[in-house]
Amino acid sequence: THFVSVENLCTVIWTWDPPEGASPNCTLRYFSHFDNKQDKKIAPETHRSKEVPLNERICLQVGSQCSTNESDNPSILVEKCTPPPEGDPESAVTELQCVWHNLSYMKCTWLPGRKTSPDTNYTLYYWHSSLGKILQCEDIYREGQHIGCSFALTNLKDSSFEQHSVQIVVKDNAGKIRPSFNIVPLTSHVKPDPPHIKRLFFQNGNLYVQWTNPQNFYSRCLSYQVEVNNSQTETSDIFYVEEAKCQNSEFEGNLEGTICFMVPGVLPDTLNTVRIRVRTNKLCYEDDKLWSNWSQAMSIGENTDPTFYVSMLLATPVIVAGAIIVLLLYLKRLKIIIFPPIPDPGKIFKEMFGDQNDDTLHWKKYDIYEKQTKEETDSVVLIENLKRAPQ
């Protein structure tokens, strides 16, 4: 006889009775596997459990044998399956994802199903091994089309805590949508908080960066990315750091609990802006794809006064326009000097021998009259002078 039951949210337990008529000399072993012959196991226990999201039917096949050798043919395999979730599959939420933020709280988000009413009231339940019962997430909110919920999840002192998982189910209060399950391993989907830059300084032509890691993480479990922006070259250099250490131990000991990294080839006479972000590495976690947000930027060096550049930007068009005007005037005068205008002979002859109008004749008559009057006056003066001369 086989039985199947579900504990917590996603822990499925299969149990069965030993076969009847087994030989007293037979040490029974039970051969079991899931669909497609996955997770094969040979064990003496008459039960088997597994954490699995119950979004579809899960089946286990079990058979008995008298040996631990897998090549021995077991008895006829008996299959027992979990019932499929109730409800229309298109009513279940989609893209259900959960991220463990800084090992302090978990944030889950999802999209409504295709066949879901807009006024659906969602509920998220969660469970993990450190809880005595299933809890409901109270902080449900909307971010655009996504719906989310966050709940506290701290890293307990139990060293085996991170080896467990968090079981998640999202459904509605009215039972109109199909439940959606998810299992989040605590060794993945971890996003650290940004680090905090403590100090920047130059030494022997190199830039040294000191920062503190986010809480709850060991330095050996993190990888780093350092971004340096230079105001003069307007470039952004990114350095990937697996092990943050300065070559000089003097710098590391200046601030307790700080991490140090040396950035080579940085121009010290310009403004340099530094940012850092971190992610978990595979030394401690299975997932290394979630970067933290960038830290707050810190700058070192001097930035060139932008007033000079603004003034030059405004004055340049005026200077260029003035130079063009002066150049055009100079070229016009230069053209006149090099290529003087050629006189028109017809105009010259016309001025010298052209037709005389009435005004011209009047002025010529006046000149003749003036000349005759002057001659007569000169004659009279001459006669008077001769008469007065002594005899």
XYZ file of C-alpha atoms in Angstrom:
391
model
C 0.000 0.000 0.000
C 1.323 3.417 -0.969
C 0.444 6.786 0.482
C 1.380 10.318 -0.515
C 1.033 13.449 1.613
C 2.225 17.065 1.598
C 3.777 18.786 4.604
C 4.507 22.476 5.022
C 3.985 23.934 1.542
C 6.101 21.877 -0.851
C 7.417 18.869 1.099
C 5.986 15.727 -0.468
C 6.219 12.450 1.526
C 5.669 9.004 0.015
C 5.207 6.002 2.332
C 4.594 2.343 1.583
C 4.232 -1.017 3.315
C 6.701 -3.880 2.896
C 5.660 -6.510 0.350
C 3.786 -9.518 1.625
C 5.447 -12.951 1.553
C 9.009 -11.664 1.580
C 11.657 -14.301 2.410
C 13.058 -14.141 5.974
C 16.564 -14.344 4.485
C 15.931 -11.288 2.285
C 17.199 -7.951 3.498
C 14.682 -5.731 1.807
C 15.829 -2.673 -0.060
C 13.526 -0.306 -1.890
C 14.395 1.062 -5.291
C 12.665 4.343 -6.142
C 12.875 7.134 -8.679
C 10.814 10.034 -9.944
C 9.517 10.667 -13.441
C 12.008 10.048 -16.261
C 14.072 7.902 -13.840
C 15.491 10.905 -12.042
C 16.983 10.804 -8.531
C 17.353 7.048 -8.302
C 17.730 5.742 -4.764
C 18.102 2.358 -3.048
C 17.419 2.439 0.702
C 15.875 0.298 3.481
C 13.382 2.982 4.555
C 9.759 2.615 3.625
C 9.360 6.302 2.947
C 10.869 9.037 0.840
C 10.420 12.822 0.834
C 11.349 15.647 -1.460
C 10.940 19.411 -1.673
C 9.308 20.133 -4.997
C 7.110 22.949 -6.362
C 3.636 21.485 -6.757
C 2.811 23.285 -10.005
C 2.279 19.930 -11.718
C 1.733 16.299 -10.812
C 4.773 14.604 -9.233
C 5.065 10.806 -9.410
C 7.323 8.350 -7.556
C 7.848 4.756 -8.599
C 8.875 2.210 -5.950
C 9.943 -1.419 -6.134
C 11.495 -3.879 -3.636
C 14.556 -6.101 -3.954
C 16.837 -8.188 -1.752
C 20.070 -6.480 -2.726
C 21.650 -3.055 -2.852
C 22.847 -3.763 -6.366
C 21.002 -1.595 -8.861
C 21.526 -4.164 -11.611
C 19.276 -6.646 -9.768
C 15.774 -6.629 -11.082
C 13.416 -5.196 -8.468
C 9.806 -6.217 -8.112
C 7.179 -4.598 -10.255
C 7.371 -0.847 -9.729
C 4.345 0.791 -8.182
C 3.647 4.441 -8.984
C 2.051 7.003 -6.725
C 1.485 10.637 -7.748
C 0.499 13.894 -6.108
C -2.784 15.393 -7.295
C -2.426 18.292 -9.758
C -3.197 21.788 -8.447
C -6.811 22.837 -8.702
C -7.877 25.680 -10.982
C -7.289 26.960 -14.481
C -3.527 26.934 -15.297
C -3.867 30.325 -17.015
C -5.191 31.872 -13.827
C -1.975 31.145 -11.896
C 0.516 33.963 -11.428
C 3.550 34.016 -13.714
C 7.209 34.957 -13.332
C 7.221 34.254 -9.609
C 10.739 35.183 -8.477
C 12.272 35.741 -5.049
C 15.541 37.470 -4.099
C 17.228 37.360 -0.688
C 18.379 40.927 -0.053
C 21.518 41.292 2.031
C 20.660 38.104 3.957
C 18.062 40.111 5.891
C 14.781 40.032 3.970
C 13.295 38.245 0.957
C 11.405 40.060 -1.776
C 9.111 38.089 -4.117
C 7.467 39.510 -7.243
C 5.044 38.098 -9.815
C 2.711 39.002 -12.673
C -1.026 38.266 -12.672
C -2.237 35.320 -14.719
C -3.858 35.791 -18.111
C -7.297 34.816 -16.838
C -7.348 36.811 -13.618
C -9.605 39.602 -12.454
C -7.811 42.961 -11.963
C -9.205 43.238 -8.416
C -7.794 39.886 -7.284
C -6.457 39.971 -3.719
C -3.262 37.909 -3.627
C -1.800 36.171 -0.608
C 1.759 34.871 -0.237
C 2.630 32.148 2.277
C 6.167 31.038 3.121
C 7.912 28.447 5.219
C 11.495 27.382 6.009
C 13.110 25.000 8.454
C 13.599 27.631 11.170
C 9.871 28.364 11.380
C 7.473 26.435 13.518
C 4.554 27.081 11.194
C 3.607 28.533 7.833
C 3.536 32.346 7.836
C 1.675 34.846 5.677
C 3.460 37.783 4.051
C 1.697 40.982 5.061
C 3.542 43.596 3.004
C 1.956 43.200 -0.449
C 2.439 46.101 -2.876
C 2.367 46.926 -6.599
C 5.270 48.076 -8.788
C 3.804 48.862 -12.200
C 2.467 45.602 -13.616
C 4.317 43.521 -11.007
C 2.946 42.628 -7.605
C 5.337 41.967 -4.739
C 5.682 41.108 -1.093
C 8.621 41.278 1.332
C 9.219 39.425 4.580
C 12.047 39.289 7.096
C 14.545 36.480 6.633
C 17.725 36.750 8.673
C 20.733 34.505 8.488
C 20.544 32.484 11.685
C 23.569 31.266 13.573
C 22.738 27.722 12.575
C 25.493 26.813 10.130
C 23.148 24.552 8.183
C 20.519 27.250 7.695
C 21.850 28.307 4.293
C 21.674 24.705 3.100
C 17.881 24.826 3.314
C 15.256 26.442 1.110
C 12.286 28.733 1.459
C 8.973 27.323 0.245
C 6.647 29.879 -1.384
C 3.038 29.730 -2.579
C 0.963 32.566 -4.068
C -2.827 32.296 -4.327
C -5.924 34.383 -3.693
C -8.257 34.479 -0.727
C -11.335 33.514 -2.739
C -9.740 30.430 -4.291
C -10.503 31.576 -7.845
C -6.956 31.273 -9.178
C -4.630 28.299 -9.367
C -1.906 28.336 -6.663
C 1.646 28.929 -7.836
C 4.565 27.345 -5.944
C 8.263 28.149 -5.805
C 11.270 26.838 -3.873
C 14.122 29.297 -3.299
C 17.470 27.766 -2.263
C 19.243 29.953 0.266
C 22.529 29.434 -1.569
C 21.289 31.377 -4.589
C 19.299 34.475 -5.497
C 21.261 36.553 -2.977
C 21.687 40.287 -3.613
C 24.046 42.207 -1.274
C 23.637 45.831 -0.274
C 26.062 48.352 -1.825
C 29.469 48.765 -0.137
C 30.508 52.050 1.456
C 33.621 53.886 0.232
C 35.668 55.160 3.183
C 38.740 56.736 1.618
C 40.466 57.646 -1.658
C 44.110 58.702 -1.907
C 47.057 58.736 -4.304
C 50.338 57.027 -3.519
C 53.280 56.593 -5.915
C 51.138 57.450 -8.932
C 48.412 54.932 -8.080
C 44.904 55.483 -6.763
C 43.994 53.523 -3.624
C 40.359 52.811 -2.752
C 39.250 51.674 0.701
C 35.703 50.568 1.451
C 33.629 48.502 3.857
C 31.587 45.521 2.721
C 27.837 45.210 3.348
C 26.910 43.599 6.642
C 26.269 39.861 6.972
C 28.886 38.878 4.351
C 32.418 37.542 4.608
C 34.929 39.211 2.291
C 35.946 35.865 0.806
C 32.325 35.318 -0.324
C 32.168 38.494 -2.451
C 33.515 39.698 -5.777
C 33.858 43.365 -6.633
C 33.597 45.817 -9.503
C 35.337 49.204 -9.260
C 34.360 51.983 -11.704
C 36.600 55.056 -12.171
C 35.339 58.042 -14.209
C 37.892 60.658 -15.321
C 36.630 64.192 -15.985
C 39.377 65.045 -18.501
C 39.276 61.976 -20.707
C 35.517 61.505 -20.119
C 36.107 57.760 -19.975
C 34.866 55.112 -17.566
C 37.226 52.289 -16.592
C 35.812 49.216 -14.836
C 38.006 46.818 -12.870
C 36.807 43.342 -11.882
C 38.240 42.349 -8.519
C 38.072 38.792 -7.193
C 40.368 39.378 -4.231
C 40.572 42.961 -2.979
C 43.973 43.510 -1.459
C 46.537 46.292 -1.534
C 50.171 45.366 -1.909
C 51.127 47.550 1.030
C 49.830 46.205 4.342
C 50.125 49.706 5.813
C 47.062 50.828 3.855
C 45.004 47.814 4.886
C 45.549 48.395 8.576
C 44.557 52.055 8.612
C 40.838 51.302 8.933
C 39.615 48.207 10.699
C 37.338 45.991 8.634
C 38.021 47.796 5.359
C 38.872 46.380 1.950
C 41.580 47.940 -0.178
C 42.220 47.975 -3.922
C 44.877 49.745 -6.003
C 43.753 51.290 -9.303
C 46.696 51.745 -11.697
C 47.121 54.396 -14.388
C 44.875 57.116 -12.946
C 45.633 60.783 -13.725
C 46.082 62.531 -10.349
C 45.693 66.116 -11.650
C 42.100 65.614 -12.777
C 38.819 64.846 -11.070
C 38.328 61.075 -10.620
C 34.980 59.695 -9.433
C 34.834 56.156 -7.994
C 31.887 53.776 -7.486
C 31.851 50.137 -6.301
C 29.378 47.275 -6.397
C 29.598 43.693 -5.154
C 28.075 40.267 -5.784
C 28.299 36.848 -4.194
C 30.833 34.397 -5.609
C 30.713 30.660 -6.113
C 33.090 30.027 -3.237
C 30.153 30.431 -0.859
C 27.047 30.536 -3.054
C 25.692 28.794 -6.123
C 24.618 32.038 -7.799
C 26.960 34.886 -8.807
C 24.738 36.882 -11.168
C 23.044 39.400 -8.867
C 25.103 42.597 -8.492
C 24.334 45.017 -5.710
C 23.391 48.578 -6.554
C 26.305 50.978 -7.051
C 27.720 52.585 -3.950
C 27.543 56.323 -3.451
C 30.236 57.962 -5.562
C 33.330 59.570 -4.047
C 35.665 61.908 -5.932
C 39.314 62.895 -5.642
C 41.371 65.495 -7.539
C 40.506 68.890 -8.982
C 38.060 69.653 -11.723
C 38.953 72.347 -14.243
C 36.841 75.504 -13.857
C 34.070 75.205 -16.432
C 33.637 79.034 -16.614
C 36.628 79.284 -18.934
C 35.206 76.720 -21.309
C 31.781 78.377 -21.263
C 33.333 81.787 -21.985
C 35.373 80.360 -24.817
C 32.332 78.607 -26.185
C 30.375 81.861 -26.262
C 33.262 84.049 -27.499
C 34.436 81.760 -30.281
C 31.530 82.477 -32.687
C 31.931 86.256 -32.149
C 35.688 86.092 -32.788
C 35.230 83.997 -35.886
C 32.528 86.336 -37.267
C 34.710 89.408 -36.667
C 37.680 87.764 -38.329
C 35.579 86.900 -41.370
C 34.319 90.521 -41.717
C 37.849 91.960 -41.422
C 39.134 89.435 -43.902
C 36.402 90.309 -46.408
C 37.133 94.065 -46.122
C 40.855 93.457 -46.465
C 40.361 91.285 -49.505
C 38.186 93.985 -51.133
C 40.848 96.680 -50.647
C 43.567 94.310 -51.726
C 41.629 93.569 -54.888
C 41.349 97.282 -55.678
C 45.120 97.753 -55.217
C 46.079 94.740 -57.290
C 43.391 95.146 -59.914
C 42.593 98.935 -60.173
C 39.545 99.885 -62.266
C 40.305 100.710 -65.986
C 39.162 104.270 -67.035
C 36.435 104.525 -69.674
C 37.894 106.467 -72.694
C 34.461 107.341 -73.987
C 33.548 109.000 -70.716
C 36.808 110.985 -70.640
C 36.378 112.349 -74.215
C 32.771 113.180 -73.480
C 33.818 115.261 -70.489
C 36.472 117.111 -72.551
C 34.690 117.661 -75.859
C 31.137 116.817 -75.146
C 28.102 119.117 -75.925
C 27.992 122.306 -73.892
C 24.744 123.095 -72.265
C 23.412 126.553 -71.334
C 25.087 126.625 -67.967
C 28.482 126.006 -69.555
C 27.999 128.841 -72.079
C 26.882 131.200 -69.314
C 30.011 130.572 -67.266
C 32.258 130.997 -70.319
C 30.630 134.360 -71.174
C 31.113 135.443 -67.604
C 34.817 134.565 -67.784
C 35.262 136.641 -71.006
C 33.539 139.613 -69.400
C 35.700 139.429 -66.343
C 38.809 139.283 -68.508
C 37.835 142.363 -70.554
C 36.973 144.364 -67.434
C 40.327 143.577 -65.903
C 42.197 144.674 -69.040
C 40.348 148.000 -69.157
C 41.036 148.656 -65.501
C 44.718 147.929 -65.953
C 44.859 150.409 -68.872
C 43.251 153.219 -66.861
C 45.622 152.680 -63.968
C 48.586 152.805 -66.320
C 47.488 156.140 -67.883
C 46.978 157.741 -64.476
C 50.411 156.711 -63.400
C 51.961 158.241 -66.554
C 50.253 161.591 -65.949
C 51.530 161.846 -62.442
C 55.048 161.099 -63.478
C 57.329 164.293 -63.275
C 58.083 165.921 -66.425
